[in-house]
Amino acid sequence: MRPPHYQALARRPASEPPLVDWVEVISENFMVAGGNPRAVLRDVRARMPVAMHGVSLSLGSVDPLDEAYLTELAALAREIEPAWISDHLCWSSFGGHTGHDLWPLPFTEEALAHVAARVHAVQERLGRPILVENVSSYLRFAHSTLAEWELLAELTARTGCGVLLDVNNIYVSAHNHGFAARDFLDGIPVGRVGQIHLAGHRDEGTHLLDTHDHPVCDAVWDLYAAAVERFGGVATTIERDDDIPPLEEVVAEARRAAEVERAVLAGRARATEEQRRVR
Amino acid sequence: MSDSPARSTGPALAEVQALLYELITAPAGVARGLAARGLAPATLEAVVMGDHRLSATARLDVYANMYFFRILDVLRGELPRVRAAVGDDAFHDLITDYLLAVRPAHPSLREVGARLPAYLGQHPLGLERPWLAPLARLERAHRELFDGPDAEPLTAEVVSALGPDAFVGLEVDLAPCHAILEHGYALGPVWEPLAARQAVTPAAGPETLLVWRQGLAVRHRVVGDAAERAMLAGLATGRAALGSLCEIFVAAATEGGRGGGAVADLAAGAFQVLARWLDDGLLIAASDGPAPSTTGDGRIMVGPWQPGC
């Protein structure tokens, strides 16, 4: 839910059916005292489920967890009662300073243990498991000893957290680092994916940049179909953060995601039925 | 994951983050950041893998660019008039200097510009044009009040229904979502021209601006009348009874031997100010909330909301 869509989502006449079943909000945008953001959030929450998606937990940072931030996040969660809460597998602060970005981690046992301890602490604080999202990345570390999906899978095993699987981020990182996107999907345990993100990116020639300013491209739709094939029907969000189109365009992409899911699941059901008959 | 994962022999996580943070936030890019620290590119290449498409330095530069331009974009949106006044290049350089001097520390991007008005007052741009810092403070106040605390304002209907004794004794506060800015330039008249990117300079002279949010809209106006300023000052230090506010008005209107007119005219003048405040949603019934506070940079805040600074 982005500001250009507030009006359409929050002030829609109650007599008209909602345009979407649920929305995801950027937690930090609503960790404010009042005004329009909080009024819109209250209104939307009264109409549909809301998922809280944060960008500032900095789960991988060596800085201490930001207690003030966690307190505010927990307070917002108590008020909104979100369907779930998510943030990213990354670091975004160092030395008490914030970068307002999602910086990649080396995929090492040390990083895994560090993030797992912090996910435990956050979940304890929030009183619920969280979802952790894979980020797009533009660099790899020479000393990584794990694949990103291996670290993420082990993180879920150690902490009980779920995965917010960003299919576009997988596609971008696979292109930028030369791994097979399907390997990522295959490395994530079935049953651990609580949400899927879809978004657009930009081709910079030397690399793909995760910009969230384009419609989802065909290759990412194909990868999404593969994700549905593996993980089944999962709540899916279209992300747009820049060049935000009218809500109807975003809703059209969300409907396409629903159609892809229906088609994949129907195909899977047919295949299962045929296998049963053969036996 | 395999049963016994390979142990990394690379640098510790804290070392990696220290190196990358320094280079990502270096003001002139990663290569110059390395050079400024006396480090060879090989130091980075030992940590970050490059390839035929992008070197390790170029890969980290992707993050360095995103760090700077994301914040620049936010501040461009927050301070369009300051940007229009100084031009795009000077604004870009100002933000470069600001991020070096005042590194972002709050998890929300909305706070990234909180200290820019004070910083601008000491920056060469602000020293050359001393009205820039108050202008930045005004633009920032609009941003901060946009999602400041909600409050139920007193209405004219409620107040006008009071009997004389109840009216005089009713204790009120200013709604918490407001700021009173005092500075030495007439910013009110240049607010709209600067928004239209016109080349204007505010005249020198004392100005008091009242900035507040009514409903969901942030507004401001010049408080030109000394008696109204005195009434605002009376509320800035805490709750006040309506009767006391009227006395403040009369004292200010008759100060220094000014006649101020007949008693009825003085009362009408005080009621006019109060009626305007009620129309603007500025008054709330006093409660036993937190004490008022002063920010020390020209803003006086009353109520539970504290601006980011």
JSON list of N, CA and C in Angstrom, two decimals, chain A residues 18 32 38 41 45 52 55 74 82-83 85 87 119 132 138 146 153 166-167 175 196 267 277 279:
[
{"chain": "A", "resi": 18, "resn": "PRO", "atom": "N", "xyz": [-14.05, -4.59, -1.91]},
{"chain": "A", "resi": 18, "resn": "PRO", "atom": "CA", "xyz": [-12.66, -4.14, -1.87]},
{"chain": "A", "resi": 18, "resn": "PRO", "atom": "C", "xyz": [-11.91, -4.56, -3.15]},
{"chain": "A", "resi": 32, "resn": "VAL", "atom": "N", "xyz": [4.45, 6.34, 13.18]},
{"chain": "A", "resi": 32, "resn": "VAL", "atom": "CA", "xyz": [4.38, 7.79, 13.38]},
{"chain": "A", "resi": 32, "resn": "VAL", "atom": "C", "xyz": [3.25, 8.07, 14.35]},
{"chain": "A", "resi": 38, "resn": "ARG", "atom": "N", "xyz": [-1.66, 7.21, 9.69]},
{"chain": "A", "resi": 38, "resn": "ARG", "atom": "CA", "xyz": [-2.32, 6.37, 10.69]},
{"chain": "A", "resi": 38, "resn": "ARG", "atom": "C", "xyz": [-3.82, 6.29, 10.43]},
{"chain": "A", "resi": 41, "resn": "LEU", "atom": "N", "xyz": [-4.28, 3.79, 7.66]},
{"chain": "A", "resi": 41, "resn": "LEU", "atom": "CA", "xyz": [-4.02, 2.42, 8.11]},
{"chain": "A", "resi": 41, "resn": "LEU", "atom": "C", "xyz": [-5.19, 1.89, 8.95]},
{"chain": "A", "resi": 45, "resn": "ARG", "atom": "N", "xyz": [-7.28, -1.24, 7.72]},
{"chain": "A", "resi": 45, "resn": "ARG", "atom": "CA", "xyz": [-7.27, -2.42, 8.59]},
{"chain": "A", "resi": 45, "resn": "ARG", "atom": "C", "xyz": [-8.69, -2.85, 8.97]},
{"chain": "A", "resi": 52, "resn": "MET", "atom": "N", "xyz": [2.59, -6.48, 7.88]},
{"chain": "A", "resi": 52, "resn": "MET", "atom": "CA", "xyz": [3.58, -5.42, 8.14]},
{"chain": "A", "resi": 52, "resn": "MET", "atom": "C", "xyz": [4.95, -5.86, 7.62]},
{"chain": "A", "resi": 55, "resn": "VAL", "atom": "N", "xyz": [11.77, -2.52, 6.92]},
{"chain": "A", "resi": 55, "resn": "VAL", "atom": "CA", "xyz": [13.04, -2.39, 6.19]},
{"chain": "A", "resi": 55, "resn": "VAL", "atom": "C", "xyz": [14.19, -2.01, 7.12]},
{"chain": "A", "resi": 74, "resn": "ALA", "atom": "N", "xyz": [6.58, -3.22, 17.89]},
{"chain": "A", "resi": 74, "resn": "ALA", "atom": "CA", "xyz": [5.68, -4.05, 18.67]},
{"chain": "A", "resi": 74, "resn": "ALA", "atom": "C", "xyz": [4.38, -3.30, 18.98]},
{"chain": "A", "resi": 82, "resn": "PRO", "atom": "N", "xyz": [-1.40, -7.43, 12.70]},
{"chain": "A", "resi": 82, "resn": "PRO", "atom": "CA", "xyz": [-1.15, -7.81, 11.31]},
{"chain": "A", "resi": 82, "resn": "PRO", "atom": "C", "xyz": [-1.23, -9.32, 11.12]},
{"chain": "A", "resi": 83, "resn": "ALA", "atom": "N", "xyz": [-1.47, -9.70, 9.88]},
{"chain": "A", "resi": 83, "resn": "ALA", "atom": "CA", "xyz": [-1.50, -11.12, 9.55]},
{"chain": "A", "resi": 83, "resn": "ALA", "atom": "C", "xyz": [-0.13, -11.73, 9.81]},
{"chain": "A", "resi": 85, "resn": "ILE", "atom": "N", "xyz": [4.44, -10.37, 10.20]},
{"chain": "A", "resi": 85, "resn": "ILE", "atom": "CA", "xyz": [5.43, -9.30, 10.20]},
{"chain": "A", "resi": 85, "resn": "ILE", "atom": "C", "xyz": [6.68, -9.83, 9.50]},
{"chain": "A", "resi": 87, "resn": "ASP", "atom": "N", "xyz": [10.72, -8.84, 7.59]},
{"chain": "A", "resi": 87, "resn": "ASP", "atom": "CA", "xyz": [11.83, -7.92, 7.29]},
{"chain": "A", "resi": 87, "resn": "ASP", "atom": "C", "xyz": [12.85, -8.71, 6.46]},
{"chain": "A", "resi": 119, "resn": "VAL", "atom": "N", "xyz": [17.05, -13.10, 15.15]},
{"chain": "A", "resi": 119, "resn": "VAL", "atom": "CA", "xyz": [15.67, -13.47, 14.79]},
{"chain": "A", "resi": 119, "resn": "VAL", "atom": "C", "xyz": [14.96, -14.02, 16.04]},
{"chain": "A", "resi": 132, "resn": "VAL", "atom": "N", "xyz": [11.33, -13.80, 6.94]},
{"chain": "A", "resi": 132, "resn": "VAL", "atom": "CA", "xyz": [12.59, -13.16, 6.55]},
{"chain": "A", "resi": 132, "resn": "VAL", "atom": "C", "xyz": [12.73, -13.24, 5.03]},
{"chain": "A", "resi": 138, "resn": "TYR", "atom": "N", "xyz": [24.15, -7.17, -5.35]},
{"chain": "A", "resi": 138, "resn": "TYR", "atom": "CA", "xyz": [25.00, -6.76, -6.47]},
{"chain": "A", "resi": 138, "resn": "TYR", "atom": "C", "xyz": [26.44, -7.17, -6.22]},
{"chain": "A", "resi": 146, "resn": "LEU", "atom": "N", "xyz": [28.37, -20.79, 2.19]},
{"chain": "A", "resi": 146, "resn": "LEU", "atom": "CA", "xyz": [27.03, -21.33, 1.97]},
{"chain": "A", "resi": 146, "resn": "LEU", "atom": "C", "xyz": [26.41, -20.63, 0.78]},
{"chain": "A", "resi": 153, "resn": "ALA", "atom": "N", "xyz": [17.43, -21.46, 4.55]},
{"chain": "A", "resi": 153, "resn": "ALA", "atom": "CA", "xyz": [16.77, -22.69, 4.98]},
{"chain": "A", "resi": 153, "resn": "ALA", "atom": "C", "xyz": [17.20, -23.05, 6.40]},
{"chain": "A", "resi": 166, "resn": "ASP", "atom": "N", "xyz": [11.11, -13.48, -2.20]},
{"chain": "A", "resi": 166, "resn": "ASP", "atom": "CA", "xyz": [11.01, -12.46, -3.25]},
{"chain": "A", "resi": 166, "resn": "ASP", "atom": "C", "xyz": [11.54, -13.06, -4.53]},
{"chain": "A", "resi": 167, "resn": "VAL", "atom": "N", "xyz": [10.60, -13.39, -5.42]},
{"chain": "A", "resi": 167, "resn": "VAL", "atom": "CA", "xyz": [10.96, -14.09, -6.66]},
{"chain": "A", "resi": 167, "resn": "VAL", "atom": "C", "xyz": [11.76, -13.17, -7.57]},
{"chain": "A", "resi": 175, "resn": "HIS", "atom": "N", "xyz": [20.95, -13.50, -11.85]},
{"chain": "A", "resi": 175, "resn": "HIS", "atom": "CA", "xyz": [21.57, -12.87, -13.01]},
{"chain": "A", "resi": 175, "resn": "HIS", "atom": "C", "xyz": [22.89, -12.21, -12.62]},
{"chain": "A", "resi": 196, "resn": "ILE", "atom": "N", "xyz": [5.01, -14.36, -0.87]},
{"chain": "A", "resi": 196, "resn": "ILE", "atom": "CA", "xyz": [5.86, -14.16, -2.05]},
{"chain": "A", "resi": 196, "resn": "ILE", "atom": "C", "xyz": [5.76, -12.70, -2.49]},
{"chain": "A", "resi": 267, "resn": "GLY", "atom": "N", "xyz": [-3.02, -27.57, -12.80]},
{"chain": "A", "resi": 267, "resn": "GLY", "atom": "CA", "xyz": [-2.16, -28.52, -13.53]},
{"chain": "A", "resi": 267, "resn": "GLY", "atom": "C", "xyz": [-1.59, -29.56, -12.59]},
{"chain": "A", "resi": 277, "resn": "ARG", "atom": "N", "xyz": [-4.57, -42.50, -11.01]},
{"chain": "A", "resi": 277, "resn": "ARG", "atom": "CA", "xyz": [-5.26, -43.44, -11.91]},
{"chain": "A", "resi": 277, "resn": "ARG", "atom": "C", "xyz": [-4.30, -44.51, -12.42]},
{"chain": "A", "resi": 279, "resn": "ARG", "atom": "N", "xyz": [-1.68, -45.68, -11.02]},
{"chain": "A", "resi": 279, "resn": "ARG", "atom": "CA", "xyz": [-1.40, -46.65, -9.95]},
{"chain": "A", "resi": 279, "resn": "ARG", "atom": "C", "xyz": [-2.56, -47.62, -9.81]}
]
